[in-house]
mmCIF file of C-alpha atoms and ligand atoms in Angstrom:
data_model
loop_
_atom_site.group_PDB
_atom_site.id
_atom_site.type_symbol
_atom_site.label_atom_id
_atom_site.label_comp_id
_atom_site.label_asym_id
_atom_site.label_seq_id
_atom_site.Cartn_x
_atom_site.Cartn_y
_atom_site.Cartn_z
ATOM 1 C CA UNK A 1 1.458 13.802 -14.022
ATOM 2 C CA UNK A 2 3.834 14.714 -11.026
ATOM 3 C CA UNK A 3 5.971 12.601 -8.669
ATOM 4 C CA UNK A 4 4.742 13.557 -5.271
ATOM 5 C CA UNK A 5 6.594 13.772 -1.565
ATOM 6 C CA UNK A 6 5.930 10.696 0.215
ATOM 7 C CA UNK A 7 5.573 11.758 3.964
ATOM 8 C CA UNK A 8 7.288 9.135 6.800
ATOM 9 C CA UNK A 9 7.162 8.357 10.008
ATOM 10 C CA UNK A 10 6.709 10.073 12.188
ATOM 11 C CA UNK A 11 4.219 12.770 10.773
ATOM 12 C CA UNK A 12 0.678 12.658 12.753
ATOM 13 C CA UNK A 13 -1.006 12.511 8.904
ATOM 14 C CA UNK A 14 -0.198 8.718 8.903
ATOM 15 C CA UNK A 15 -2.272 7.600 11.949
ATOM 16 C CA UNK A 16 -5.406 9.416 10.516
ATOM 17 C CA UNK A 17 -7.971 7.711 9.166
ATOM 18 C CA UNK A 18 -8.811 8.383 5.592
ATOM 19 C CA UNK A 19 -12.071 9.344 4.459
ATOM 20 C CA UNK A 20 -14.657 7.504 1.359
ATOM 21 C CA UNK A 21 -14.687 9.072 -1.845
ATOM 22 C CA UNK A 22 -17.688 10.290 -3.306
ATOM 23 C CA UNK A 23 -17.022 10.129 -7.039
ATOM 24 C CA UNK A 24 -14.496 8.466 -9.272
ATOM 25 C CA UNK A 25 -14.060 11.422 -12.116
ATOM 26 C CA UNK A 26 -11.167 13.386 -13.874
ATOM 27 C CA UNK A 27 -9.895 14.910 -10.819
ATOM 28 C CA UNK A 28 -9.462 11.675 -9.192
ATOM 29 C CA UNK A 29 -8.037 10.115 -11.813
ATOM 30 C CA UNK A 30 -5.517 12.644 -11.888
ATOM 31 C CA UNK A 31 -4.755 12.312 -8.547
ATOM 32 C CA UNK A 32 -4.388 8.254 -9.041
ATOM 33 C CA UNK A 33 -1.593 9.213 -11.768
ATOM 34 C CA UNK A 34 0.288 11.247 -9.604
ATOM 35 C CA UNK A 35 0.394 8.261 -7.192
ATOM 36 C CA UNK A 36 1.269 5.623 -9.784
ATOM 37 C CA UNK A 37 4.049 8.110 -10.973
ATOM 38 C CA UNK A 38 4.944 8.408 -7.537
ATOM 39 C CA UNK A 39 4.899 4.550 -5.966
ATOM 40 C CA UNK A 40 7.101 4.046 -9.520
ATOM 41 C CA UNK A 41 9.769 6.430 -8.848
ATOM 42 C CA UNK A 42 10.089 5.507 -5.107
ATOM 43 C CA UNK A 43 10.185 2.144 -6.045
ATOM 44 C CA UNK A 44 7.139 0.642 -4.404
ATOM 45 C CA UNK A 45 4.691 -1.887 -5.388
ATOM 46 C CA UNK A 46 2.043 -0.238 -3.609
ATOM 47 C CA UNK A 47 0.450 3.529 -2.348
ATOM 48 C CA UNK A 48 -2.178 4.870 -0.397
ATOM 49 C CA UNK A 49 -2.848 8.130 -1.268
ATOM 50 C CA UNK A 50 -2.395 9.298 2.942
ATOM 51 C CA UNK A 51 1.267 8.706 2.348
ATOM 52 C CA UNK A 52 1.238 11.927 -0.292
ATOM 53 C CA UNK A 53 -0.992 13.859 2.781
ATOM 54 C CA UNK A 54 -4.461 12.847 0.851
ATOM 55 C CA UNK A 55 -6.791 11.555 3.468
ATOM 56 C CA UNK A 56 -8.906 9.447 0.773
ATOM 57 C CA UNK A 57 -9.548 5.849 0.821
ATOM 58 C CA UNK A 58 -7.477 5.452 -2.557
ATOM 59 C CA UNK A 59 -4.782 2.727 -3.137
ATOM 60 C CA UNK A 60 -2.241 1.984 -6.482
ATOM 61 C CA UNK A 61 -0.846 -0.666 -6.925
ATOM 62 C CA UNK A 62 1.819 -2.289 -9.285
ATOM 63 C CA UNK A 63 3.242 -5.966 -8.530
ATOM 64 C CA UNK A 64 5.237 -6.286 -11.932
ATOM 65 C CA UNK A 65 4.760 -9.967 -11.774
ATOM 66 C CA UNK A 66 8.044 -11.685 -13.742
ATOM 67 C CA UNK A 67 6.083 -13.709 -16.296
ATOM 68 C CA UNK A 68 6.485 -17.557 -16.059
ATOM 69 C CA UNK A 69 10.292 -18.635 -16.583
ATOM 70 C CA UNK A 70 11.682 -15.555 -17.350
ATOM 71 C CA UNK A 71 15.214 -14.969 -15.665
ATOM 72 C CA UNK A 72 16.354 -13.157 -12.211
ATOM 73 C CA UNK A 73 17.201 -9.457 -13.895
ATOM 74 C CA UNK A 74 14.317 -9.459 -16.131
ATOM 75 C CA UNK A 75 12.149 -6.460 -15.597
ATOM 76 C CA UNK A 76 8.292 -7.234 -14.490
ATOM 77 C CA UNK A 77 5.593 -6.331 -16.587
ATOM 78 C CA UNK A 78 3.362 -3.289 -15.512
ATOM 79 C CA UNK A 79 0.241 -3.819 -14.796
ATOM 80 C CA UNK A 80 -1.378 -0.943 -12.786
ATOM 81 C CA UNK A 81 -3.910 -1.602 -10.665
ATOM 82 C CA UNK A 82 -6.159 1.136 -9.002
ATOM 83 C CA UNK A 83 -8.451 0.692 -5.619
ATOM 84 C CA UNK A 84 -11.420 3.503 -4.766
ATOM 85 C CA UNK A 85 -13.071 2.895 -1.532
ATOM 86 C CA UNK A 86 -11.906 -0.665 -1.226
ATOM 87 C CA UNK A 87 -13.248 -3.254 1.292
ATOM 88 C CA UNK A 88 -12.001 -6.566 2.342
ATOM 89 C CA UNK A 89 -15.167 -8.712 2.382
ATOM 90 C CA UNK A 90 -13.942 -11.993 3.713
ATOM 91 C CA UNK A 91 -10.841 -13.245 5.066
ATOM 92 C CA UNK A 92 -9.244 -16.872 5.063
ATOM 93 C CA UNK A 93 -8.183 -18.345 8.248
ATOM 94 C CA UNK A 94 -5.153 -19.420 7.910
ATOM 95 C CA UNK A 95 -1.911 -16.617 7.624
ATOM 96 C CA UNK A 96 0.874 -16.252 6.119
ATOM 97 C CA UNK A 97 4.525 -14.831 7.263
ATOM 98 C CA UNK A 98 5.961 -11.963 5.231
ATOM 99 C CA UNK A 99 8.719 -9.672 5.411
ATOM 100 C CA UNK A 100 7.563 -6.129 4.873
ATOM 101 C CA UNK A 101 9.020 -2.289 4.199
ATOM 102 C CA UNK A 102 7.071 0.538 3.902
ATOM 103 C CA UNK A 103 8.146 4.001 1.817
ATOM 104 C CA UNK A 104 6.875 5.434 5.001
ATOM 105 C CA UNK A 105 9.160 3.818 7.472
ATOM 106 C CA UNK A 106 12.517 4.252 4.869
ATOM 107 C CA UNK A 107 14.673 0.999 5.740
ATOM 108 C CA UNK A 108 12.921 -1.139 8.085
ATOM 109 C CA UNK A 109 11.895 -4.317 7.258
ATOM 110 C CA UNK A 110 10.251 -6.829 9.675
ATOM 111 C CA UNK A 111 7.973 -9.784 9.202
ATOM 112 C CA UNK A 112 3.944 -9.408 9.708
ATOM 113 C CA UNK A 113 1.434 -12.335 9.580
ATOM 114 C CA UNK A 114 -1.561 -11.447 8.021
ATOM 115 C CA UNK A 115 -4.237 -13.650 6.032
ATOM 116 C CA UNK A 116 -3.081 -15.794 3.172
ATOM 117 C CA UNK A 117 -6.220 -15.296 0.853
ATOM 118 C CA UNK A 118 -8.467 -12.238 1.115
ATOM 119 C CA UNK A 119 -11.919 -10.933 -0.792
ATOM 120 C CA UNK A 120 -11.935 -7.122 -1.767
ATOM 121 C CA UNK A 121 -14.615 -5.746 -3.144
ATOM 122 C CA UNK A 122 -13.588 -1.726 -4.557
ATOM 123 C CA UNK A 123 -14.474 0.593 -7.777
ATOM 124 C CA UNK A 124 -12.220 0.839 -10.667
ATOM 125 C CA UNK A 125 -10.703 3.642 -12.412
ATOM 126 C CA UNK A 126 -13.552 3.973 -14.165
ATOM 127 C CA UNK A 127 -15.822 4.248 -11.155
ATOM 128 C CA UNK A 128 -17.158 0.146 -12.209
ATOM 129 C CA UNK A 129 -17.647 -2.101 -8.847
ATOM 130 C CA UNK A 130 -14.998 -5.325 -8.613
ATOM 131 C CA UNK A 131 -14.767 -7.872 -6.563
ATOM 132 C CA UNK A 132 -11.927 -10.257 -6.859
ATOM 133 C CA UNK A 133 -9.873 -12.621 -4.483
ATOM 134 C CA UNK A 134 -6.147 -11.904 -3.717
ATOM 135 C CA UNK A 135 -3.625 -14.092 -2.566
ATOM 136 C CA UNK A 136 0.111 -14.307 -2.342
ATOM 137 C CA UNK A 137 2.218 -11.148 -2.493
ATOM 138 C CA UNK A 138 -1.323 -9.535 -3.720
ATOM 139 C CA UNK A 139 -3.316 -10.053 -0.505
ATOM 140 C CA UNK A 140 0.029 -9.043 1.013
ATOM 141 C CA UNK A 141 0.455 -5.596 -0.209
ATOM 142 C CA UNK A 142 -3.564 -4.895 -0.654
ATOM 143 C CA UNK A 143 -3.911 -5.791 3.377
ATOM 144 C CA UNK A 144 -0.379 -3.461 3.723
ATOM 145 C CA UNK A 145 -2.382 -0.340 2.098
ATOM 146 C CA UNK A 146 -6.104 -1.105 3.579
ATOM 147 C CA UNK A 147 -4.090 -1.182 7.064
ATOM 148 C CA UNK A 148 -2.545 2.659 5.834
ATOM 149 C CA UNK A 149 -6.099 3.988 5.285
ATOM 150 C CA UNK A 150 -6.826 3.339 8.799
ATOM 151 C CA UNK A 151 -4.078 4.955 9.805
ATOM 152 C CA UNK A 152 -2.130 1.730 10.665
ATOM 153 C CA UNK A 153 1.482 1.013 9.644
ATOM 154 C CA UNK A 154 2.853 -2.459 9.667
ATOM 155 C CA UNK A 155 5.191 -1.550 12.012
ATOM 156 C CA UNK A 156 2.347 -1.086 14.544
ATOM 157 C CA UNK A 157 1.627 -4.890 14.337
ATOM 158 C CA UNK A 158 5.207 -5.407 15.605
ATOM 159 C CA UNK A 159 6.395 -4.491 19.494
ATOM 160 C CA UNK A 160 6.801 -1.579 20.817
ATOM 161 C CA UNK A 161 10.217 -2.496 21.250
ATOM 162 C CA UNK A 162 10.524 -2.757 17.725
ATOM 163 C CA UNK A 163 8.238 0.035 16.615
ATOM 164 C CA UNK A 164 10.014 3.053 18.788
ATOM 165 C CA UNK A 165 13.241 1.722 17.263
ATOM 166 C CA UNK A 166 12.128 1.853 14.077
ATOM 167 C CA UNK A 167 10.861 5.901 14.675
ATOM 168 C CA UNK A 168 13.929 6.512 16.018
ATOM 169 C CA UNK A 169 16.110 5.168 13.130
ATOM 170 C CA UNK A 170 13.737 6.915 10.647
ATOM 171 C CA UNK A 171 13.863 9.990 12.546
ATOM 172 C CA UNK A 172 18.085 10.101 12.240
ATOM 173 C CA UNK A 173 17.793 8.725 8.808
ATOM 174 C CA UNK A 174 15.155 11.922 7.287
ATOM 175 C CA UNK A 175 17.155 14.424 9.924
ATOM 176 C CA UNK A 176 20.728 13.527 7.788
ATOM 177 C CA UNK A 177 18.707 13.705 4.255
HETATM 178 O O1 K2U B 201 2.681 1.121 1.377
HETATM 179 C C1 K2U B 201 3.830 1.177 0.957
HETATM 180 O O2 K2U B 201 4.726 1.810 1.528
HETATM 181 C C2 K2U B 201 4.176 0.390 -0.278
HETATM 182 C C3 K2U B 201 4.910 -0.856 0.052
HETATM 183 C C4 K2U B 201 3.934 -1.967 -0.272
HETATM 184 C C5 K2U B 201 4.264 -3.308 0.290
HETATM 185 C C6 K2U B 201 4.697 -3.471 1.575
HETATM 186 C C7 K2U B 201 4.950 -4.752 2.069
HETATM 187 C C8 K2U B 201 4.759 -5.849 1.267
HETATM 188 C C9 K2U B 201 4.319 -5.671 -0.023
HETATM 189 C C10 K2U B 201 4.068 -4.409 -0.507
HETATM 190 C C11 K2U B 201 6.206 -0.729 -0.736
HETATM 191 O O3 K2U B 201 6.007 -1.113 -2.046
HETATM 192 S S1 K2U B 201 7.547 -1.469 0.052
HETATM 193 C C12 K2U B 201 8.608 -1.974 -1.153
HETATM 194 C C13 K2U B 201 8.385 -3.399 -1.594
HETATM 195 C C14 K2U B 201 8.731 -3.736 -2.859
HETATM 196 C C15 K2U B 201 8.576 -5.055 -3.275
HETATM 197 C C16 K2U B 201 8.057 -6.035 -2.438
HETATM 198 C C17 K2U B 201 7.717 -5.684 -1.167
HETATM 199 C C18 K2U B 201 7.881 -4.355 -0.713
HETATM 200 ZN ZN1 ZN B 202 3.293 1.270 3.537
#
């Protein structure tokens, strides 16, 4: 496994759009580690593979849910999740506000509506078809990634205003790295 370079704003690789994949197998899997290793390290809850430069339509994803009752600095328990070719098949109506970060845009934070309960329907690590419902910080952060394999970051649902800022104070903030 290997912790890979997560690339920011504002490289071109982020707008594209990534590409299906054709088969889940060994190399893939390997790949999936990487990012797992990766999103851990950053810390995120969440990677698509564009944001190591790997235009596939792959997603990781970690919530480490505190279990019921447990206190504040408890740590949440792992539970890796991993997305090939993933679709949302149905949407709810109503949306919810949250406030969102990206480890593509270091240090912004703004809040995004999106919808509250989603349907995704992707293959598994072991190349089986799911479908399951999401809702909560889960339909959150699976919308957050879906929008990064079409080349969309969340700061591109917010103004322009707010979006050139937010290039420009990424931009100082990887120049002084
Ligand atoms: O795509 C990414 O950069 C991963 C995001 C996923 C995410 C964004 C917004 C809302 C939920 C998930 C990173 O994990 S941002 C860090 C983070 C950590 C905990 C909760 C929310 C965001
Ligand atoms: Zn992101």
């Amino acid at each position: 496994m290997a912790i890979r370079e997560i690339i920011t704003v504002p490289n071109p690789l982020l707008k594209q759009v990534s590409k299906p994949v054709d088969k889940v197998d060994d190399a893939l899997r390997a790949l999936m580690d990487d990012m797992l290793e990766t999103m851990y390290d950053a810390p995120g809850i969440g990677l698509a593979a564009i944001q190591i430069g790997e235009p596939i339509r792959v997603i990781v994803m970690d919530l480490q849910e505190k279990p019921e009752g447990a206190d504040e600095e408890a740590e949440g328990v792992k539970n890796p999740r991993y997305f090939v070719n993933p679709e949302i098949i149905w949407k709810s109506e109503d949306t919810l506000p949250y406030e969102e970060g990206c480890l593509s845009v270091p240090e912004i934070y703004d809040e995004v509506q999106r919808p509250a309960h989603v349907k995704i329907r992707y293959l598994n690590y072991q190349g089986e078809q799911v479908e399951e419902d999401a809702e909560g910080l889960y339909a959150v952060c699976i919308q957050h990634e879906m929008d990064h394999l079409e080349g969309v970051l969340f700061i591109d649902h917010l103004s322009k205003l707010k979006r050139d800022r937010a290039v420009t104070k990424v931009k100082k903030l990887t120049r002084a790295a």
